[in-house]
């Protein structure tokens, strides 16, 4: 292909962008960047009945959050604009007319009632009604009517649609970059509607015309569009245009069982299926988003890249740049990709480790009023001690609260294990040891306390367990000496004393 690569993501703004849509956008983005091409966003909003306010904005924000912004689209580098089909409305009719003139399309006047009758009649006989070569001459259209009759209907302002005249007895040889060669018998195709008398094109016409006018070289989209491929090929042929190459991405399957991933699966198993939170403008229902649930965009992107693609090596962690480098559409699978919510959490844990402690501290602090007066550098040090155990920023509080305030109670089970008759006395001695340390460092604390334990031949647990309980309130957390050092001498002593007085 000599043309420079131009791909497009062409969502319909009918609601929040499903995570599968983000995957489609990502694969388009990766393909574009890999080939130094252009990633176009086109908003396919010809179906005004399904238009949802805020959806376009949501799509743009979702792409930006994932770090995969479009190069050309509404409000940006509008070389081939406008990029909203509703703003291109007047352009499609002439293309429908061309197809009529060349005999590739025709006017059809069948009423909704007539078509419904045929549909039901077929159903009753266990058949499916298809409007095409085998019955089109028996229906009411410009092929079955005379020229004059047709014109009279048009002049009278009768409702019509323009249908594509799909060929009879042909075998189409289609190509898909992922699925290879596909053969289609044209006799099974129906004469799809391309245009309606309300002045609006259908998806098929608008999509092909725009892909052509926007010089799209590769159409990468979800598997659900595979059944439209034959019609799209035929449309290109009818217009005499060179067709782009096509790639239909595999379905995203439920975590378990059969079928496509749905919002219900997310609700049931407790994970979002949308990149960002979405409030339904009508019902005000809120749907969770990966962003608000505390996922890092790199984790989401890395995870989505593996939904249907793999690099052919063991490597799983990929930055966006590495993905661009490694991405090869020939390595995308045909088979459906199972959505594993645990895997995205695993990626999040990984990406948590790559964040700077300072950035995490800022984010953590902004989520907790209690941390308002605490020095962010101190919070960053604390985070450095527990980060390994965290997957989300929201995990930090439970992992670190004792760095910011003394525990109010001691875990019951742990206390039973840790508190012995001589605990108060031992802790009293530990307080004395700590007070006597000149330079209060984790290292000094460790050497002093450990050698005291050894020389007094006391069991290690007898000291360390109550000590940890005094500081943390539970038998968890990083190294006890690190904790003491972080909270400081005064606080350490006061926590141990508080425990001793509770024990007495
Ligand atoms: N508007 C279609 C959608 O919502 C675009 C399909 C395509 O990429 O051709 O997915």
XYZ file of C-alpha atoms and ligand atoms in Angstrom:
514
model
C 0.000 0.000 0.000
C 1.587 3.231 -1.133
C -0.919 5.531 0.543
C -0.108 6.711 3.991
C -2.121 4.833 6.535
C -5.339 6.481 7.650
C -7.624 4.653 10.035
C -10.745 5.786 11.779
C -12.663 5.007 14.907
C -16.308 5.604 14.075
C -18.505 5.228 17.130
C -22.161 6.127 17.274
C -22.864 8.423 20.217
C -25.629 6.280 21.654
C -24.305 6.073 25.213
C -21.047 5.610 27.076
C -18.281 3.955 25.104
C -18.098 0.301 26.085
C -14.672 -1.050 26.978
C -14.840 -3.107 23.756
C -15.124 0.157 21.850
C -12.015 1.396 23.605
C -10.235 -1.774 22.465
C -11.291 -1.028 18.861
C -10.024 2.540 19.218
C -6.760 1.282 20.710
C -6.088 -1.193 17.896
C -6.766 1.568 15.363
C -4.441 3.870 17.251
C -1.672 1.257 17.477
C -1.989 0.413 13.801
C -1.882 4.086 12.825
C 1.121 4.896 14.994
C 2.976 1.768 13.945
C 2.725 2.898 10.320
C 3.212 6.617 10.957
C -0.379 7.060 9.953
C -3.329 9.125 11.061
C -5.968 8.147 13.573
C -9.302 9.760 12.757
C -12.344 10.061 14.988
C -15.637 10.184 13.144
C -18.917 10.497 14.973
C -21.613 8.401 13.299
C -24.699 10.170 14.522
C -27.091 9.730 11.620
C -29.599 7.901 13.776
C -31.047 10.812 15.699
C -33.417 8.536 17.639
C -30.527 6.853 19.330
C -28.474 9.986 19.904
C -27.519 10.482 23.541
C -26.389 13.821 24.854
C -22.909 13.800 26.312
C -21.879 10.604 24.556
C -19.527 12.298 22.090
C -17.822 14.176 24.862
C -17.482 10.968 26.788
C -15.818 9.242 23.816
C -13.279 12.044 23.433
C -12.526 12.100 27.155
C -12.144 8.347 27.265
C -9.613 8.371 24.420
C -7.700 11.193 26.065
C -7.666 9.463 29.427
C -6.279 6.303 27.823
C -3.576 8.395 26.199
C -4.730 7.524 22.684
C -6.070 10.843 21.382
C -7.259 11.159 17.791
C -5.194 13.098 15.273
C -8.133 14.320 13.228
C -11.730 14.657 14.252
C -14.340 17.045 15.560
C -12.579 20.286 16.447
C -9.097 19.014 15.610
C -7.144 19.174 12.317
C -10.352 19.307 10.360
C -8.770 18.561 6.972
C -11.493 16.180 5.927
C -14.201 17.629 8.134
C -16.791 17.897 9.303
C -16.346 14.672 11.227
C -19.876 14.408 12.572
C -22.105 12.697 10.071
C -25.051 14.842 11.134
C -23.063 17.812 9.819
C -22.399 16.036 6.531
C -26.032 15.188 5.981
C -26.491 17.082 2.711
C -23.633 15.269 1.100
C -24.962 11.732 1.016
C -28.015 12.147 -1.225
C -25.913 12.750 -4.342
C -24.093 9.478 -3.763
C -27.357 7.602 -3.401
C -28.491 9.268 -6.641
C -25.327 8.145 -8.415
C -26.066 4.586 -7.473
C -29.605 4.883 -8.787
C -28.330 6.354 -12.033
C -25.844 3.522 -12.477
C -28.505 0.898 -11.760
C -26.949 -0.196 -8.467
C -29.752 1.130 -6.294
C -33.462 1.769 -6.584
C -36.344 3.553 -4.905
C -38.624 1.367 -2.822
C -42.052 2.528 -1.694
C -43.229 -0.469 0.329
C -44.954 0.680 3.469
C -43.925 -0.473 6.898
C -47.227 -2.387 7.097
C -46.579 -4.288 3.861
C -43.090 -5.265 4.940
C -44.334 -6.259 8.331
C -46.995 -8.414 6.719
C -44.376 -10.215 4.618
C -42.143 -10.674 7.602
C -44.877 -12.238 9.709
C -46.150 -14.302 6.834
C -42.669 -15.750 6.314
C -42.193 -16.318 9.999
C -45.421 -18.293 10.165
C -43.995 -20.572 7.482
C -40.716 -20.873 9.317
C -38.882 -18.684 6.810
C -37.128 -15.340 6.914
C -38.221 -12.519 4.687
C -35.355 -11.135 2.653
C -35.866 -8.243 0.273
C -33.642 -9.073 -2.708
C -33.355 -10.449 -6.250
C -35.839 -13.258 -5.667
C -38.794 -11.049 -4.776
C -37.907 -7.454 -5.544
C -39.945 -7.422 -8.750
C -43.027 -8.410 -6.779
C -42.617 -5.495 -4.368
C -43.264 -1.795 -4.869
C -40.114 -0.174 -6.196
C -38.619 1.570 -9.170
C -37.604 -1.794 -10.640
C -41.116 -3.195 -10.604
C -42.860 0.088 -11.462
C -42.568 2.016 -14.692
C -40.445 5.128 -14.841
C -43.574 7.274 -14.899
C -45.161 5.496 -11.961
C -41.993 5.938 -9.963
C -41.745 9.606 -10.812
C -45.386 10.134 -9.934
C -44.816 8.658 -6.483
C -41.756 10.782 -5.918
C -43.588 13.896 -7.106
C -46.452 13.112 -4.776
C -43.976 13.114 -1.910
C -44.568 9.489 -0.984
C -42.214 8.043 1.583
C -39.448 6.022 0.009
C -36.157 4.413 0.786
C -33.255 3.818 -1.532
C -32.132 0.211 -1.534
C -28.947 -1.304 -2.823
C -29.512 -3.750 -5.642
C -27.391 -6.674 -4.582
C -26.282 -8.890 -7.424
C -27.616 -12.340 -8.166
C -25.573 -15.509 -8.595
C -22.198 -14.078 -7.844
C -19.526 -15.263 -5.489
C -17.655 -12.528 -3.720
C -14.081 -13.061 -2.681
C -13.501 -10.854 0.311
C -10.340 -10.347 2.298
C -9.932 -9.641 5.955
C -6.530 -8.934 7.482
C -7.380 -11.145 10.450
C -9.700 -13.739 8.979
C -8.078 -14.201 5.590
C -10.208 -15.009 2.536
C -13.966 -15.041 2.897
C -16.322 -16.280 0.184
C -19.869 -14.962 0.029
C -22.719 -16.057 -2.197
C -24.539 -12.853 -3.157
C -27.865 -14.656 -3.300
C -28.078 -14.575 0.477
C -27.680 -10.811 0.676
C -30.639 -8.521 1.119
C -31.107 -5.212 -0.612
C -30.075 -3.043 2.287
C -31.535 0.410 2.744
C -28.991 3.133 1.983
C -31.060 6.245 2.277
C -34.412 7.330 3.677
C -36.856 9.972 2.558
C -36.260 11.880 5.793
C -33.027 12.907 4.102
C -30.757 10.753 6.218
C -28.420 8.072 4.956
C -28.202 4.785 6.807
C -25.018 3.612 8.429
C -23.907 1.665 5.346
C -24.006 4.526 2.862
C -22.647 7.186 5.184
C -19.889 4.904 6.408
C -18.640 4.002 2.924
C -18.921 7.513 1.527
C -17.057 8.962 4.492
C -14.370 6.301 4.522
C -13.796 7.096 0.875
C -13.851 10.875 1.239
C -11.675 10.757 4.331
C -9.223 8.543 2.435
C -9.363 5.762 4.981
C -6.928 3.012 4.033
C -7.735 0.411 6.689
C -11.032 -0.254 8.404
C -10.447 -1.879 11.772
C -13.662 -2.584 13.640
C -15.507 -5.112 15.746
C -16.577 -8.534 14.558
C -20.232 -7.511 14.704
C -19.653 -5.615 11.445
C -18.407 -8.656 9.552
C -21.884 -9.394 8.121
C -21.832 -5.930 6.511
C -18.526 -6.545 4.770
C -20.031 -7.989 1.587
C -22.355 -5.027 1.141
C -19.517 -2.624 1.800
C -17.366 -4.315 -0.826
C -20.222 -4.132 -3.291
C -20.747 -0.469 -2.538
C -17.118 0.327 -3.261
C -17.380 -1.580 -6.500
C -20.615 0.166 -7.455
C -19.039 3.556 -6.865
C -15.910 2.523 -8.730
C -13.777 3.298 -5.690
C -10.866 1.330 -4.352
C -11.927 -0.411 -1.153
C -9.821 -0.041 1.976
C -8.455 -3.112 3.677
C -10.594 -4.562 6.431
C -9.859 -6.136 9.795
C -12.630 -7.376 12.055
C -11.513 -7.699 15.653
C -12.605 -10.675 17.731
C -15.503 -10.446 20.136
C -14.846 -9.795 23.796
C -16.342 -12.648 25.776
C -17.782 -12.838 29.290
C -15.336 -13.823 32.070
C -17.001 -17.236 32.221
C -19.535 -19.025 30.081
C -20.717 -18.149 26.630
C -21.476 -14.875 24.938
C -20.353 -11.305 24.644
C -19.239 -9.300 27.637
C -22.151 -7.182 28.823
C -22.749 -4.526 31.419
C -24.651 -7.117 33.414
C -21.517 -9.275 33.730
C -19.732 -6.298 35.203
C -22.565 -5.558 37.626
C -22.746 -9.191 38.668
C -19.036 -9.735 39.178
C -18.254 -6.225 40.395
C -16.111 -4.663 37.686
C -16.745 -1.745 35.321
C -17.293 -2.235 31.594
C -16.794 1.454 30.805
C -13.562 3.449 30.802
C -15.054 6.410 32.670
C -17.984 6.807 34.981
C -21.200 7.589 33.138
C -24.375 9.169 34.361
C -27.341 8.349 32.195
C -28.826 11.721 31.260
C -32.385 10.395 31.536
C -32.427 7.941 34.432
C -29.423 9.469 36.248
C -28.195 5.941 36.859
C -24.455 5.852 37.369
C -22.268 3.268 35.678
C -18.836 2.715 37.129
C -15.704 3.524 35.180
C -12.160 2.170 35.314
C -10.820 5.651 35.935
C -12.989 6.345 38.961
C -12.447 2.817 40.257
C -8.764 3.646 40.559
C -7.234 1.982 37.526
C -4.241 3.537 35.859
C -4.723 4.258 32.165
C -1.518 2.353 31.295
C -2.934 -0.721 33.013
C -6.197 -0.486 31.114
C -4.393 0.016 27.816
C -1.937 -2.826 28.445
C -4.814 -5.107 29.384
C -6.952 -4.144 26.375
C -4.062 -4.689 23.983
C -4.058 -8.338 25.020
C -7.756 -8.761 24.306
C -7.330 -10.516 21.001
C -3.692 -9.757 20.346
C -0.441 -11.111 21.729
C 3.170 -10.399 20.845
C 4.087 -14.062 20.411
C 6.520 -13.848 23.321
C 6.201 -14.192 27.082
C 6.302 -10.446 27.623
C 3.106 -9.074 29.144
C 4.059 -5.637 30.347
C 4.064 -3.110 27.534
C 4.146 0.642 27.637
C 2.139 2.378 24.937
C 5.306 2.957 22.913
C 6.281 -0.666 23.224
C 2.805 -1.674 22.109
C 3.097 0.528 19.038
C 6.388 -1.140 18.223
C 5.241 -4.674 18.808
C 1.739 -4.408 17.393
C 1.072 -6.489 14.320
C -2.459 -6.867 13.056
C -1.569 -10.269 11.616
C -1.132 -11.447 15.209
C -4.711 -10.568 16.150
C -6.783 -13.691 16.764
C -10.030 -14.673 15.154
C -11.310 -16.394 18.257
C -13.176 -14.399 20.883
C -11.061 -12.909 23.671
C -12.117 -13.670 27.211
C -12.380 -10.690 29.529
C -10.585 -11.494 32.768
C -11.188 -8.808 35.399
C -8.475 -10.300 37.644
C -5.945 -9.718 34.902
C -6.657 -6.015 34.672
C -6.216 -5.821 38.453
C -2.915 -7.627 38.065
C -1.822 -5.030 35.514
C -2.929 -2.283 37.873
C -0.806 -3.678 40.657
C 2.131 -3.683 38.303
C 1.590 -0.121 37.131
C 1.121 1.003 40.734
C 4.743 -0.023 41.347
C 5.931 2.139 38.468
C 4.281 5.332 39.771
C 6.457 7.712 41.735
C 5.828 7.820 45.473
C 5.366 11.567 45.202
C 2.613 11.305 42.624
C 0.882 8.564 44.603
C 1.196 10.630 47.772
C -0.488 13.619 46.117
C -3.315 11.443 44.857
C -3.730 9.669 48.199
C -3.712 12.933 50.099
C -6.354 14.432 47.841
C -8.654 11.530 48.676
C -8.387 11.811 52.476
C -9.297 14.891 54.492
C -7.467 13.427 57.480
C -4.213 13.827 55.580
C -4.850 17.514 54.950
C -2.169 18.770 57.354
C 0.348 16.043 56.784
C 3.507 16.769 54.839
C 3.290 15.168 51.436
C 6.947 14.113 51.634
C 6.155 12.099 54.740
C 3.194 10.485 52.944
C 5.482 9.631 50.033
C 7.913 7.864 52.384
C 5.058 5.908 53.931
C 3.833 4.899 50.489
C 7.296 3.670 49.591
C 7.004 1.203 52.478
C 3.629 -0.295 51.522
C 3.291 0.214 47.782
C 4.207 -3.372 47.014
C 1.042 -4.472 48.764
C -1.270 -2.011 47.020
C -3.221 -2.357 43.808
C -5.288 0.819 44.067
C -4.708 4.184 45.690
C -7.810 3.384 47.724
C -5.871 0.490 49.308
C -3.462 2.917 50.949
C -5.543 3.989 53.902
C -5.954 0.475 55.310
C -2.284 -0.172 54.685
C -1.032 3.024 56.284
C -3.515 4.571 58.751
C -1.198 3.842 61.692
C 1.456 6.098 60.211
C -0.941 8.973 60.710
C -2.774 8.154 63.935
C -2.432 5.791 66.876
C -4.509 2.619 66.725
C -7.670 2.813 68.815
C -7.958 -0.885 69.463
C -5.984 -4.055 69.012
C -7.042 -6.865 66.762
C -8.701 -9.346 69.095
C -7.242 -12.553 67.736
C -3.772 -11.073 67.554
C -4.042 -9.710 71.068
C -4.907 -13.146 72.411
C -1.774 -14.468 70.790
C 0.498 -11.596 71.713
C -0.461 -10.552 75.232
C 1.096 -12.622 77.978
C 1.402 -12.029 81.731
C 4.792 -10.413 81.357
C 3.944 -8.291 78.303
C 3.488 -5.064 80.300
C 6.783 -5.524 82.015
C 8.657 -6.324 78.793
C 7.114 -3.359 77.026
C 8.125 -1.137 79.928
C 11.707 -2.203 79.378
C 11.443 -1.606 75.642
C 10.286 1.935 76.353
C 13.348 2.455 78.507
C 15.590 1.093 75.744
C 14.030 3.358 73.139
C 14.337 6.394 75.360
C 18.004 5.686 75.832
C 18.797 5.578 72.104
C 20.716 8.650 71.030
C 20.229 8.538 67.327
C 16.692 7.416 66.595
C 17.110 5.421 63.379
C 15.512 2.167 62.199
C 18.919 0.548 62.199
C 19.807 1.583 65.751
C 16.405 0.527 66.978
C 16.826 -2.849 65.393
C 20.291 -3.538 66.800
C 19.403 -2.298 70.259
C 16.129 -4.160 70.617
C 17.320 -7.350 68.973
C 20.457 -7.659 71.044
C 18.440 -6.936 74.187
C 16.096 -9.807 73.238
C 18.992 -12.179 72.619
C 20.913 -11.335 75.739
C 17.793 -11.706 77.890
C 16.861 -14.949 76.204
C 13.275 -13.879 75.632
C 11.313 -15.340 72.739
C 11.379 -13.042 69.773
C 7.594 -13.125 69.309
C 7.057 -12.172 72.917
C 8.543 -8.787 72.168
C 7.865 -8.194 68.508
C 4.209 -9.174 68.470
C 3.013 -6.854 71.249
C 5.303 -4.163 69.903
C 3.682 -4.369 66.493
C 0.232 -4.411 68.059
C 1.066 -1.287 70.056
C 2.154 0.554 66.925
C -0.247 -0.789 64.305
C -3.169 -2.329 66.206
C -2.848 -5.489 64.113
C -0.188 -7.963 63.069
C 0.407 -6.366 59.693
C 2.496 -3.752 57.998
C 6.120 -3.299 57.034
C 9.139 -3.689 59.257
C 8.418 -2.634 62.877
C 11.640 -0.622 63.101
C 10.758 1.283 59.946
C 7.367 2.097 61.437
C 8.955 3.346 64.686
C 11.407 5.475 62.795
C 8.654 6.956 60.619
C 6.281 7.900 63.422
C 9.165 9.136 65.613
C 10.354 8.562 69.138
C 7.649 10.446 71.037
C 4.797 8.788 69.192
C 6.420 5.345 69.461
C 6.813 5.659 73.199
C 3.335 7.036 73.651
C 1.780 4.138 71.703
C 3.637 1.533 73.727
C 2.691 3.267 76.980
C -0.931 3.451 75.876
C -0.880 -0.288 75.382
C 0.739 -0.937 78.723
C -1.873 1.126 80.519
C -4.645 -0.741 78.677
C -3.129 -4.034 79.764
C -2.971 -3.042 83.435
N -20.846 3.454 13.741
C -20.401 2.109 13.772
C -20.285 1.715 15.238
O -20.949 2.276 16.028
C -19.090 2.005 13.033
C -18.768 0.654 12.509
C -17.555 0.743 11.612
O -16.478 0.940 12.151
O -17.717 0.637 10.411
O -19.557 0.853 15.647
